[in-house]
């Protein structure tokens, strides 16, 4: 039997990947292991990986190489690779790093204890076959005591030509409304005040569920889910990500405007401001449609915060097409934008298109876009100056312990002087005195709840 005292998890990916890590950490703690932040102190190391871009993937190999060396000196060490690189590479990972004990795709995150049992009985295990994701009974170990992620739909049925997610996360699987509601009820009972509902394409929620209303005809949607969760006692705020422009509806916007707990923040990636590039990406909308969506949101909620994702240097992108992306950003004024240079991914149609853009051009466009984004974000931040904003206090500022931090309803990180012991989990009013591009600071006006 291997000694198993401490585990270490490094998470490389998106919010869903982080939520999976919290679930797996909970399962390891239920097995009696303690957490350590230092991988060299751990008997079990789990890398929860991301393959969205080549850079994320390469980082895993360099971390893994070091621990594989260590295993030669300390053979009791258990090495696990989970997540999207595990799914993408499967058996190939074992050949590349024979020291590995377990390679497990994201659909298997809930099965960690079973898979480890097989490892401890002496096998090297690869778990990447598609499975139905079952409700998890172990309690996740969550990073925060105030805000929590809740998966509502796994997988993605889209086929954006640049993206590995459908390959590595599988087909869409919605959790039932009842399972989600009971998770949210127990979170609120445990003191959580805010949940972020997660899905790669959250607007797809429900379309794989049987028609479950009394008439049996109505297809359950994400909007229905918001109404269903809204009255959970103790819960103060609901957020959600990610919205896909193709499926975005007026009904959803109306629900957000109508339901006081749903925060006025929309994360809607547009990827490119050029219609031909959008078509080559197979995104299923035009830049005009995207602009209409933002206008519709602002019609109902003039102050709503808008964020998104964009890719520069998709195959064939010309300077003029890139300018269309800059125009969209200038016209719409994003509160925040995640930007990336296009990275060719194995098994995706865009990776084999002939007109790949040179790396130097991609980097140049990325820099120019980022510069524009910090200007528009700073301009959006300035609208908060002098205002009284509702902030949910999450934790102490790790840099300045005399400050606490939280978020506005629009998702702006906000710092102000305060004592965490008195304020954690409280909704407070903060007067905004200083506005940076991506954060605010101010002073406490009143504790709300
Ligand atoms: N489901 C979401 C996003 C999932 S991936 C959506 O449809 O928008 C998160 C972001 O990574 C994407 O929005 C995209 O901007 C970026 N991304 C995905 N594949 C990429 C690639 N091959 N190269 C660069 N960026 C990529
Ligand atoms: Fe990837 Fe497109 Fe699915 Fe988003 S919607 S995860 S970009 S395939
Ligand atoms: Fe990365 Fe997988 Fe998320 S590829 S972005 S961790 S779904």
Tab-separated table of C-alpha atoms and ligand atoms in Angstrom:
chain	number	residue	atom	x	y	z
A	1	UNK	CA	0.000	0.000	0.000
A	2	UNK	CA	1.345	3.427	-0.896
A	3	UNK	CA	1.461	6.034	1.857
A	4	UNK	CA	-1.164	8.662	1.031
A	5	UNK	CA	-1.121	11.697	3.224
A	6	UNK	CA	-1.097	14.795	1.080
A	7	UNK	CA	-2.412	15.705	-2.340
A	8	UNK	CA	-1.627	18.606	-4.612
A	9	UNK	CA	-3.756	19.869	-7.520
A	10	UNK	CA	-2.676	22.378	-10.166
A	11	UNK	CA	-5.505	23.599	-12.396
A	12	UNK	CA	-4.675	24.931	-15.844
A	13	UNK	CA	-8.044	25.621	-17.424
A	14	UNK	CA	-11.325	27.507	-17.476
A	15	UNK	CA	-13.968	27.869	-14.765
A	16	UNK	CA	-15.376	24.451	-15.582
A	17	UNK	CA	-11.946	22.919	-15.193
A	18	UNK	CA	-11.607	24.743	-11.856
A	19	UNK	CA	-15.021	23.495	-10.754
A	20	UNK	CA	-13.926	19.934	-11.628
A	21	UNK	CA	-10.789	20.449	-9.523
A	22	UNK	CA	-12.891	21.513	-6.550
A	23	UNK	CA	-14.943	18.338	-6.950
A	24	UNK	CA	-11.852	16.115	-7.168
A	25	UNK	CA	-10.239	17.888	-4.183
A	26	UNK	CA	-13.409	17.149	-2.196
A	27	UNK	CA	-13.214	13.470	-3.161
A	28	UNK	CA	-9.545	13.249	-2.124
A	29	UNK	CA	-10.307	14.871	1.219
A	30	UNK	CA	-13.142	12.414	1.749
A	31	UNK	CA	-10.455	9.702	1.294
A	32	UNK	CA	-8.543	11.288	4.190
A	33	UNK	CA	-5.877	13.221	2.281
A	34	UNK	CA	-4.762	16.734	3.226
A	35	UNK	CA	-4.121	19.452	0.713
A	36	UNK	CA	-0.718	20.974	0.091
A	37	UNK	CA	0.208	23.857	-2.189
A	38	UNK	CA	3.716	22.471	-2.610
A	39	UNK	CA	3.748	19.622	-5.151
A	40	UNK	CA	7.096	18.387	-3.780
A	41	UNK	CA	5.413	17.660	-0.425
A	42	UNK	CA	2.584	15.664	-2.010
A	43	UNK	CA	2.194	11.879	-2.335
A	44	UNK	CA	-0.476	12.354	-4.984
A	45	UNK	CA	-0.217	15.034	-7.656
A	46	UNK	CA	-3.095	15.785	-9.968
A	47	UNK	CA	-2.706	18.091	-12.947
A	48	UNK	CA	-6.091	19.203	-14.231
A	49	UNK	CA	-5.167	20.225	-17.737
A	50	UNK	CA	-6.354	22.514	-20.528
A	51	UNK	CA	-5.765	22.108	-24.244
A	52	UNK	CA	-7.504	25.204	-25.579
A	53	UNK	CA	-4.177	26.593	-26.845
A	54	UNK	CA	-0.811	25.026	-27.417
A	55	UNK	CA	0.782	27.121	-24.681
A	56	UNK	CA	-1.541	25.710	-21.989
A	57	UNK	CA	-0.767	22.200	-23.169
A	58	UNK	CA	3.022	22.630	-23.222
A	59	UNK	CA	3.005	23.981	-19.677
A	60	UNK	CA	1.572	20.677	-18.470
A	61	UNK	CA	4.409	18.695	-20.052
A	62	UNK	CA	7.033	20.788	-18.343
A	63	UNK	CA	5.397	20.430	-14.899
A	64	UNK	CA	4.900	16.740	-15.488
A	65	UNK	CA	8.505	16.133	-16.577
A	66	UNK	CA	9.786	17.341	-13.232
A	67	UNK	CA	7.477	15.155	-11.184
A	68	UNK	CA	8.157	12.129	-13.404
A	69	UNK	CA	11.861	12.536	-12.498
A	70	UNK	CA	10.950	12.724	-8.832
A	71	UNK	CA	9.017	9.478	-9.123
A	72	UNK	CA	12.285	7.665	-9.924
A	73	UNK	CA	13.566	8.675	-6.498
A	74	UNK	CA	10.213	8.329	-4.698
A	75	UNK	CA	8.361	5.452	-6.361
A	76	UNK	CA	5.364	5.758	-4.012
A	77	UNK	CA	4.381	9.049	-5.715
A	78	UNK	CA	1.013	8.846	-7.524
A	79	UNK	CA	0.774	10.949	-10.701
A	80	UNK	CA	-2.581	11.820	-12.245
A	81	UNK	CA	-3.349	13.825	-15.375
A	82	UNK	CA	-7.007	14.858	-15.622
A	83	UNK	CA	-8.911	17.267	-17.840
A	84	UNK	CA	-8.755	18.197	-21.477
A	85	UNK	CA	-5.173	17.248	-22.410
A	86	UNK	CA	-5.813	13.862	-20.801
A	87	UNK	CA	-8.879	13.423	-22.985
A	88	UNK	CA	-7.124	14.606	-26.117
A	89	UNK	CA	-3.971	12.524	-25.670
A	90	UNK	CA	-5.262	9.441	-23.806
A	91	UNK	CA	-2.898	6.464	-24.244
A	92	UNK	CA	-0.350	8.667	-26.004
A	93	UNK	CA	0.252	10.418	-22.690
A	94	UNK	CA	1.231	7.123	-21.060
A	95	UNK	CA	3.714	6.467	-23.840
A	96	UNK	CA	5.132	9.945	-23.518
A	97	UNK	CA	5.289	9.860	-19.698
A	98	UNK	CA	5.360	6.201	-18.614
A	99	UNK	CA	5.603	7.237	-14.949
A	100	UNK	CA	1.943	8.284	-15.025
A	101	UNK	CA	-0.550	6.280	-12.961
A	102	UNK	CA	-3.827	7.678	-14.213
A	103	UNK	CA	-5.012	9.594	-17.271
A	104	UNK	CA	-8.643	10.691	-16.982
A	105	UNK	CA	-10.850	12.855	-19.194
A	106	UNK	CA	-13.193	15.536	-17.803
A	107	UNK	CA	-16.261	13.295	-17.997
A	108	UNK	CA	-14.549	10.995	-15.485
A	109	UNK	CA	-13.832	13.662	-12.846
A	110	UNK	CA	-16.630	12.266	-10.662
A	111	UNK	CA	-15.078	8.796	-10.736
A	112	UNK	CA	-11.711	9.705	-9.218
A	113	UNK	CA	-11.958	7.452	-6.103
A	114	UNK	CA	-12.887	4.377	-8.215
A	115	UNK	CA	-10.131	5.049	-10.690
A	116	UNK	CA	-7.590	5.477	-7.884
A	117	UNK	CA	-8.646	2.162	-6.419
A	118	UNK	CA	-7.714	0.508	-9.717
A	119	UNK	CA	-4.378	2.345	-9.606
A	120	UNK	CA	-3.668	1.166	-6.064
A	121	UNK	CA	-4.375	-2.393	-7.038
A	122	UNK	CA	-1.463	-2.107	-9.425
A	123	UNK	CA	-2.739	-0.889	-12.831
A	124	UNK	CA	-1.954	2.076	-14.994
A	125	UNK	CA	-5.376	3.448	-15.911
A	126	UNK	CA	-6.684	5.445	-18.869
A	127	UNK	CA	-10.298	6.651	-18.579
A	128	UNK	CA	-11.338	8.573	-21.674
A	129	UNK	CA	-14.361	6.731	-23.041
A	130	UNK	CA	-17.587	8.797	-23.247
A	131	UNK	CA	-19.780	8.249	-20.200
A	132	UNK	CA	-22.943	9.626	-18.767
A	133	UNK	CA	-21.959	12.057	-16.041
A	134	UNK	CA	-23.593	11.041	-12.786
A	135	UNK	CA	-24.562	13.319	-9.938
A	136	UNK	CA	-21.626	13.600	-7.584
A	137	UNK	CA	-22.271	12.738	-3.969
A	138	UNK	CA	-18.978	13.915	-2.486
A	139	UNK	CA	-18.744	17.529	-1.392
A	140	UNK	CA	-16.412	19.720	-3.429
A	141	UNK	CA	-13.625	21.563	-1.637
A	142	UNK	CA	-14.425	25.101	-2.758
A	143	UNK	CA	-11.904	27.901	-2.973
A	144	UNK	CA	-14.267	30.491	-1.546
A	145	UNK	CA	-16.742	30.424	1.341
A	146	UNK	CA	-18.941	33.071	-0.272
A	147	UNK	CA	-19.143	32.477	-4.027
A	148	UNK	CA	-19.493	29.086	-5.732
A	149	UNK	CA	-19.500	27.603	-9.200
A	150	UNK	CA	-22.325	25.288	-10.171
A	151	UNK	CA	-22.170	23.270	-13.375
A	152	UNK	CA	-25.487	23.179	-15.168
A	153	UNK	CA	-24.510	21.711	-18.521
A	154	UNK	CA	-21.423	19.700	-19.467
A	155	UNK	CA	-19.936	19.425	-22.959
A	156	UNK	CA	-20.572	21.325	-26.173
A	157	UNK	CA	-22.412	20.376	-29.387
A	158	UNK	CA	-21.116	23.312	-31.446
A	159	UNK	CA	-18.436	22.887	-34.059
A	160	UNK	CA	-16.446	26.113	-34.101
A	161	UNK	CA	-13.629	25.270	-36.494
A	162	UNK	CA	-10.793	26.381	-34.176
A	163	UNK	CA	-11.953	24.709	-30.976
A	164	UNK	CA	-11.049	21.438	-29.201
A	165	UNK	CA	-13.732	21.652	-26.532
A	166	UNK	CA	-16.323	19.434	-28.303
A	167	UNK	CA	-13.639	16.738	-28.723
A	168	UNK	CA	-12.435	16.892	-25.144
A	169	UNK	CA	-15.642	17.624	-23.226
A	170	UNK	CA	-18.027	15.497	-25.295
A	171	UNK	CA	-21.714	15.949	-26.089
A	172	UNK	CA	-23.963	18.256	-24.124
A	173	UNK	CA	-25.375	16.801	-20.893
A	174	UNK	CA	-27.699	18.992	-18.834
A	175	UNK	CA	-28.107	18.294	-15.142
A	176	UNK	CA	-31.735	18.160	-14.046
A	177	UNK	CA	-33.267	21.364	-12.640
A	178	UNK	CA	-33.964	19.506	-9.384
A	179	UNK	CA	-30.332	18.411	-8.935
A	180	UNK	CA	-29.117	21.957	-9.587
A	181	UNK	CA	-31.668	23.460	-7.234
A	182	UNK	CA	-30.800	21.081	-4.434
A	183	UNK	CA	-27.090	21.926	-4.826
A	184	UNK	CA	-27.892	25.650	-4.695
A	185	UNK	CA	-30.104	25.162	-1.629
A	186	UNK	CA	-27.308	23.396	0.238
A	187	UNK	CA	-24.801	26.043	-0.822
A	188	UNK	CA	-27.017	28.837	0.474
A	189	UNK	CA	-27.605	26.894	3.699
A	190	UNK	CA	-23.823	26.603	4.110
A	191	UNK	CA	-23.453	30.395	3.858
A	192	UNK	CA	-22.739	30.900	0.153
A	193	UNK	CA	-24.349	34.076	-1.134
A	194	UNK	CA	-23.555	33.942	-4.848
A	195	UNK	CA	-23.513	31.182	-7.456
A	196	UNK	CA	-22.145	31.256	-10.991
A	197	UNK	CA	-23.950	28.779	-13.223
A	198	UNK	CA	-21.535	27.238	-15.700
A	199	UNK	CA	-21.713	25.793	-19.190
A	200	UNK	CA	-19.567	26.110	-22.338
A	201	UNK	CA	-22.731	27.178	-24.109
A	202	UNK	CA	-25.161	27.860	-21.320
A	203	UNK	CA	-27.979	28.831	-23.677
A	204	UNK	CA	-28.054	25.171	-24.756
A	205	UNK	CA	-29.149	24.175	-21.247
A	206	UNK	CA	-32.158	21.891	-21.278
A	207	UNK	CA	-32.246	20.985	-24.939
A	208	UNK	CA	-31.150	17.416	-24.177
A	209	UNK	CA	-33.676	17.037	-21.332
A	210	UNK	CA	-37.030	15.421	-21.978
A	211	UNK	CA	-39.913	17.948	-22.090
A	212	UNK	CA	-40.631	18.106	-18.393
A	213	UNK	CA	-43.390	20.652	-17.912
A	214	UNK	CA	-46.932	19.509	-17.030
A	215	UNK	CA	-48.055	19.853	-20.650
A	216	UNK	CA	-44.982	17.924	-21.778
A	217	UNK	CA	-44.665	20.172	-24.813
A	218	UNK	CA	-42.499	22.947	-23.538
A	219	UNK	CA	-38.740	22.415	-23.793
A	220	UNK	CA	-37.058	23.427	-20.560
A	221	UNK	CA	-34.603	26.300	-21.118
A	222	UNK	CA	-31.912	28.164	-19.235
A	223	UNK	CA	-34.379	31.001	-18.643
A	224	UNK	CA	-36.743	28.551	-16.929
A	225	UNK	CA	-33.837	27.445	-14.747
A	226	UNK	CA	-33.176	31.039	-13.609
A	227	UNK	CA	-36.803	31.394	-12.496
A	228	UNK	CA	-36.624	28.001	-10.794
A	229	UNK	CA	-33.518	28.905	-8.750
A	230	UNK	CA	-34.375	32.483	-7.953
A	231	UNK	CA	-36.265	32.033	-4.702
A	232	UNK	CA	-33.646	29.895	-2.921
A	233	UNK	CA	-33.497	31.414	0.579
A	234	UNK	CA	-30.181	32.996	1.563
A	235	UNK	CA	-28.940	33.209	-2.008
A	236	UNK	CA	-28.292	36.840	-2.955
A	237	UNK	CA	-26.761	36.753	-6.405
A	238	UNK	CA	-26.862	34.586	-9.510
A	239	UNK	CA	-24.353	34.823	-12.361
A	240	UNK	CA	-23.869	32.653	-15.418
A	241	UNK	CA	-21.369	31.992	-18.218
A	242	UNK	CA	-20.846	31.476	-21.139
A	243	UNK	CA	-23.547	32.774	-23.468
A	244	UNK	CA	-23.404	31.971	-27.179
A	245	UNK	CA	-24.662	34.749	-29.498
A	246	UNK	CA	-26.321	32.193	-31.750
A	247	UNK	CA	-28.789	31.103	-29.071
A	248	UNK	CA	-29.148	34.285	-27.022
A	249	UNK	CA	-32.817	35.234	-26.489
A	250	UNK	CA	-34.896	38.265	-25.552
A	251	UNK	CA	-36.642	36.077	-22.995
A	252	UNK	CA	-33.327	35.563	-21.199
A	253	UNK	CA	-32.631	39.303	-21.151
A	254	UNK	CA	-36.117	39.992	-19.806
A	255	UNK	CA	-35.609	37.400	-17.075
A	256	UNK	CA	-32.304	39.005	-16.069
A	257	UNK	CA	-33.936	42.424	-15.952
A	258	UNK	CA	-36.868	41.115	-13.955
A	259	UNK	CA	-35.128	38.873	-11.423
A	260	UNK	CA	-33.346	40.993	-8.806
A	261	UNK	CA	-30.793	38.324	-7.837
A	262	UNK	CA	-29.513	37.882	-11.397
A	263	UNK	CA	-26.541	40.225	-11.850
A	264	UNK	CA	-26.351	42.598	-14.838
A	265	UNK	CA	-23.262	41.032	-16.361
A	266	UNK	CA	-23.151	39.171	-19.654
A	267	UNK	CA	-20.188	37.196	-20.920
A	268	UNK	CA	-20.803	36.736	-24.637
A	269	UNK	CA	-17.754	35.873	-26.751
A	270	UNK	CA	-17.859	37.299	-30.281
A	271	UNK	CA	-14.468	35.951	-31.474
A	272	UNK	CA	-14.243	38.278	-34.499
A	273	UNK	CA	-15.890	41.445	-35.815
A	274	UNK	CA	-15.682	40.281	-39.425
A	275	UNK	CA	-18.490	38.328	-41.077
A	276	UNK	CA	-16.292	36.237	-43.369
A	277	UNK	CA	-14.078	35.196	-40.485
A	278	UNK	CA	-17.152	34.419	-38.354
A	279	UNK	CA	-18.364	32.223	-41.172
A	280	UNK	CA	-15.033	30.428	-41.470
A	281	UNK	CA	-15.175	29.900	-37.706
A	282	UNK	CA	-18.711	28.418	-38.100
A	283	UNK	CA	-20.039	30.656	-35.348
A	284	UNK	CA	-23.521	31.019	-36.820
A	285	UNK	CA	-24.034	34.799	-36.466
A	286	UNK	CA	-22.896	38.070	-38.005
A	287	UNK	CA	-21.353	41.101	-36.316
A	288	UNK	CA	-24.665	42.909	-36.929
A	289	UNK	CA	-26.522	40.246	-34.942
A	290	UNK	CA	-23.982	40.532	-32.145
A	291	UNK	CA	-24.449	44.306	-32.038
A	292	UNK	CA	-28.228	43.826	-31.851
A	293	UNK	CA	-27.834	41.531	-28.866
A	294	UNK	CA	-25.782	44.092	-26.966
A	295	UNK	CA	-28.285	46.833	-27.906
A	296	UNK	CA	-31.137	44.650	-26.648
A	297	UNK	CA	-29.357	44.067	-23.321
A	298	UNK	CA	-28.760	47.795	-22.930
A	299	UNK	CA	-32.367	48.552	-23.781
A	300	UNK	CA	-33.471	46.584	-20.705
A	301	UNK	CA	-30.422	47.226	-18.507
A	302	UNK	CA	-28.592	50.372	-19.604
A	303	UNK	CA	-25.805	49.852	-17.077
A	304	UNK	CA	-25.170	46.159	-17.792
A	305	UNK	CA	-21.539	45.046	-17.932
A	306	UNK	CA	-20.518	43.242	-21.111
A	307	UNK	CA	-17.508	40.997	-21.508
A	308	UNK	CA	-16.449	38.578	-24.201
A	309	UNK	CA	-13.678	36.606	-25.872
A	310	UNK	CA	-11.930	37.359	-29.153
A	311	UNK	CA	-9.369	35.580	-31.296
A	312	UNK	CA	-6.882	37.365	-33.578
A	313	UNK	CA	-5.023	35.803	-36.476
A	314	UNK	CA	-7.548	33.132	-37.423
A	315	UNK	CA	-6.416	31.519	-40.735
A	316	UNK	CA	-6.886	33.960	-43.617
A	317	UNK	CA	-7.527	36.999	-41.401
A	318	UNK	CA	-6.382	40.120	-43.265
A	319	UNK	CA	-5.443	43.438	-41.701
A	320	UNK	CA	-8.789	44.863	-42.923
A	321	UNK	CA	-10.696	42.012	-41.274
A	322	UNK	CA	-8.766	42.510	-38.056
A	323	UNK	CA	-9.764	46.196	-38.212
A	324	UNK	CA	-13.399	45.045	-38.058
A	325	UNK	CA	-12.667	43.435	-34.703
A	326	UNK	CA	-11.126	46.698	-33.459
A	327	UNK	CA	-14.204	48.575	-34.706
A	328	UNK	CA	-16.557	46.279	-32.845
A	329	UNK	CA	-14.593	46.763	-29.621
A	330	UNK	CA	-14.523	50.545	-30.072
A	331	UNK	CA	-18.230	50.729	-30.881
A	332	UNK	CA	-19.498	48.490	-28.100
A	333	UNK	CA	-17.100	49.434	-25.286
A	334	UNK	CA	-16.452	46.188	-23.446
A	335	UNK	CA	-15.979	46.083	-19.694
A	336	UNK	CA	-13.546	43.231	-20.195
A	337	UNK	CA	-12.373	41.064	-23.060
A	338	UNK	CA	-10.327	37.855	-23.023
A	339	UNK	CA	-8.126	37.962	-26.070
A	340	UNK	CA	-5.994	35.268	-27.682
A	341	UNK	CA	-3.817	34.711	-30.713
A	342	UNK	CA	-5.233	31.849	-32.760
A	343	UNK	CA	-3.491	28.585	-31.875
A	344	UNK	CA	-3.899	25.606	-34.253
A	345	UNK	CA	-5.295	22.613	-32.350
A	346	UNK	CA	-4.980	18.962	-33.333
A	347	UNK	CA	-8.049	17.496	-34.996
A	348	UNK	CA	-9.768	20.839	-35.721
A	349	UNK	CA	-10.641	22.011	-39.257
A	350	UNK	CA	-8.943	25.414	-38.894
A	351	UNK	CA	-5.590	23.799	-38.071
A	352	UNK	CA	-5.340	22.439	-41.620
A	353	UNK	CA	-6.539	25.551	-43.464
A	354	UNK	CA	-3.740	26.709	-45.803
A	355	UNK	CA	-3.681	30.414	-45.091
A	356	UNK	CA	-2.287	30.351	-41.543
A	357	UNK	CA	-1.259	33.786	-40.274
A	358	UNK	CA	2.388	34.344	-39.320
A	359	UNK	CA	3.137	34.283	-35.606
A	360	UNK	CA	4.639	37.804	-35.611
A	361	UNK	CA	1.492	39.245	-37.217
A	362	UNK	CA	-0.726	37.466	-34.692
A	363	UNK	CA	1.322	38.850	-31.820
A	364	UNK	CA	1.230	42.360	-33.267
A	365	UNK	CA	-2.572	42.219	-33.636
A	366	UNK	CA	-2.949	40.798	-30.154
A	367	UNK	CA	-0.967	43.692	-28.692
A	368	UNK	CA	-2.969	46.275	-30.588
A	369	UNK	CA	-6.254	44.698	-29.524
A	370	UNK	CA	-5.133	44.480	-25.894
A	371	UNK	CA	-4.179	48.117	-25.908
A	372	UNK	CA	-7.609	49.079	-27.184
A	373	UNK	CA	-9.279	46.814	-24.625
A	374	UNK	CA	-7.480	48.483	-21.727
A	375	UNK	CA	-8.660	51.863	-23.003
A	376	UNK	CA	-12.300	50.831	-23.367
A	377	UNK	CA	-12.228	48.979	-20.038
A	378	UNK	CA	-10.765	52.060	-18.328
A	379	UNK	CA	-13.468	54.237	-19.879
A	380	UNK	CA	-16.139	51.800	-18.682
A	381	UNK	CA	-14.594	51.763	-15.187
A	382	UNK	CA	-14.701	55.558	-14.968
A	383	UNK	CA	-18.494	55.506	-15.057
A	384	UNK	CA	-18.401	54.063	-11.557
A	385	UNK	CA	-16.497	57.033	-10.077
A	386	UNK	CA	-18.413	58.661	-7.236
A	387	UNK	CA	-21.165	56.065	-7.430
A	388	UNK	CA	-22.478	53.905	-4.602
A	389	UNK	CA	-22.086	50.275	-5.667
A	390	UNK	CA	-23.342	47.082	-4.072
A	391	UNK	CA	-20.371	44.810	-3.310
A	392	UNK	CA	-20.425	41.235	-2.012
A	393	UNK	CA	-17.360	40.861	0.214
A	394	UNK	CA	-15.380	37.718	-0.607
A	395	UNK	CA	-12.002	37.826	1.106
A	396	UNK	CA	-9.085	39.803	2.463
A	397	UNK	CA	-6.936	41.505	-0.156
A	398	UNK	CA	-3.886	39.190	-0.228
A	399	UNK	CA	-1.634	42.164	-1.074
A	400	UNK	CA	-2.935	44.669	1.485
A	401	UNK	CA	-4.359	42.899	4.551
A	402	UNK	CA	-6.037	46.094	5.788
A	403	UNK	CA	-8.323	45.858	2.735
A	404	UNK	CA	-11.074	43.445	1.731
A	405	UNK	CA	-12.169	42.580	-1.802
A	406	UNK	CA	-15.394	41.727	-3.503
A	407	UNK	CA	-17.287	42.332	-6.739
A	408	UNK	CA	-19.926	44.743	-7.931
A	409	UNK	CA	-23.030	43.340	-9.593
A	410	UNK	CA	-21.320	44.129	-12.908
A	411	UNK	CA	-18.416	41.855	-11.845
A	412	UNK	CA	-15.790	44.589	-11.253
A	413	UNK	CA	-13.260	43.581	-8.623
A	414	UNK	CA	-13.504	46.196	-5.825
A	415	UNK	CA	-11.134	46.910	-2.921
A	416	UNK	CA	-11.848	48.919	0.213
A	417	UNK	CA	-10.505	49.211	3.769
A	418	UNK	CA	-12.222	46.784	6.136
A	419	UNK	CA	-11.872	43.804	8.469
A	420	UNK	CA	-12.640	40.506	6.796
A	421	UNK	CA	-13.894	38.857	10.013
A	422	UNK	CA	-16.716	41.400	10.128
A	423	UNK	CA	-17.469	41.696	6.438
A	424	UNK	CA	-17.024	38.322	4.727
A	425	UNK	CA	-20.192	37.236	2.927
A	426	UNK	CA	-21.881	40.603	3.515
A	427	UNK	CA	-23.509	42.756	0.861
A	428	UNK	CA	-22.276	46.279	1.427
A	429	UNK	CA	-22.471	49.665	-0.252
A	430	UNK	CA	-19.125	51.101	-1.338
A	431	UNK	CA	-18.488	54.605	-2.615
A	432	UNK	CA	-16.148	54.316	-5.592
A	433	UNK	CA	-13.208	56.735	-5.292
A	434	UNK	CA	-10.759	55.265	-7.766
A	435	UNK	CA	-11.260	53.447	-11.060
A	436	UNK	CA	-8.563	51.375	-12.759
A	437	UNK	CA	-9.147	49.555	-16.053
A	438	UNK	CA	-10.110	46.254	-14.422
A	439	UNK	CA	-10.699	47.137	-10.764
A	440	UNK	CA	-12.192	49.763	-8.468
A	441	UNK	CA	-11.452	50.991	-4.990
A	442	UNK	CA	-13.448	53.017	-2.530
A	443	UNK	CA	-14.762	53.205	0.979
A	444	UNK	CA	-17.533	51.566	2.930
A	445	UNK	CA	-20.774	53.518	3.108
A	446	UNK	CA	-23.101	50.994	4.681
A	447	UNK	CA	-23.517	47.322	5.353
A	448	UNK	CA	-26.632	46.179	3.503
A	449	UNK	CA	-27.028	42.625	4.750
B	1	LIG	N1	-17.796	28.173	-25.161
B	1	LIG	C1	-17.268	29.463	-25.196
B	1	LIG	C2	-15.762	29.539	-25.044
B	1	LIG	C3	-14.943	28.340	-24.845
B	1	LIG	S1	-13.203	28.383	-24.993
B	1	LIG	C4	-17.691	30.127	-26.514
B	1	LIG	O1	-18.247	29.518	-27.362
B	1	LIG	O2	-17.438	31.271	-26.692
B	1	LIG	C5	-12.737	29.940	-24.376
B	1	LIG	C6	-12.142	30.837	-25.401
B	1	LIG	O3	-10.908	30.362	-25.843
B	1	LIG	C7	-12.946	30.992	-26.671
B	1	LIG	O4	-14.004	31.887	-26.515
B	1	LIG	C8	-11.926	31.493	-27.632
B	1	LIG	O5	-11.853	32.893	-27.635
B	1	LIG	C9	-10.626	30.897	-27.108
B	1	LIG	N2	-10.150	29.835	-27.991
B	1	LIG	C10	-10.737	28.650	-28.240
B	1	LIG	N3	-9.998	27.940	-29.128
B	1	LIG	C11	-8.932	28.701	-29.451
B	1	LIG	C12	-7.812	28.519	-30.329
B	1	LIG	N4	-7.663	27.430	-31.043
B	1	LIG	N5	-6.906	29.523	-30.392
B	1	LIG	C13	-7.055	30.648	-29.675
B	1	LIG	N6	-8.083	30.857	-28.836
B	1	LIG	C14	-9.015	29.909	-28.721
B	2	LIG	FE1	-15.675	25.827	-28.463
B	2	LIG	FE2	-17.524	26.904	-29.988
B	2	LIG	FE3	-18.204	25.079	-28.144
B	2	LIG	FE4	-17.430	27.507	-27.406
B	2	LIG	S1	-19.252	27.008	-28.592
B	2	LIG	S2	-16.743	25.573	-26.544
B	2	LIG	S3	-15.868	28.009	-28.896
B	2	LIG	S4	-16.948	24.741	-29.990
B	3	LIG	FE1	-9.403	24.378	-21.436
B	3	LIG	FE2	-10.918	22.274	-21.364
B	3	LIG	FE3	-11.770	24.550	-20.336
B	3	LIG	S1	-9.664	22.895	-23.052
B	3	LIG	S2	-10.753	26.068	-21.589
B	3	LIG	S3	-10.061	23.349	-19.617
B	3	LIG	S4	-12.975	23.037	-21.411
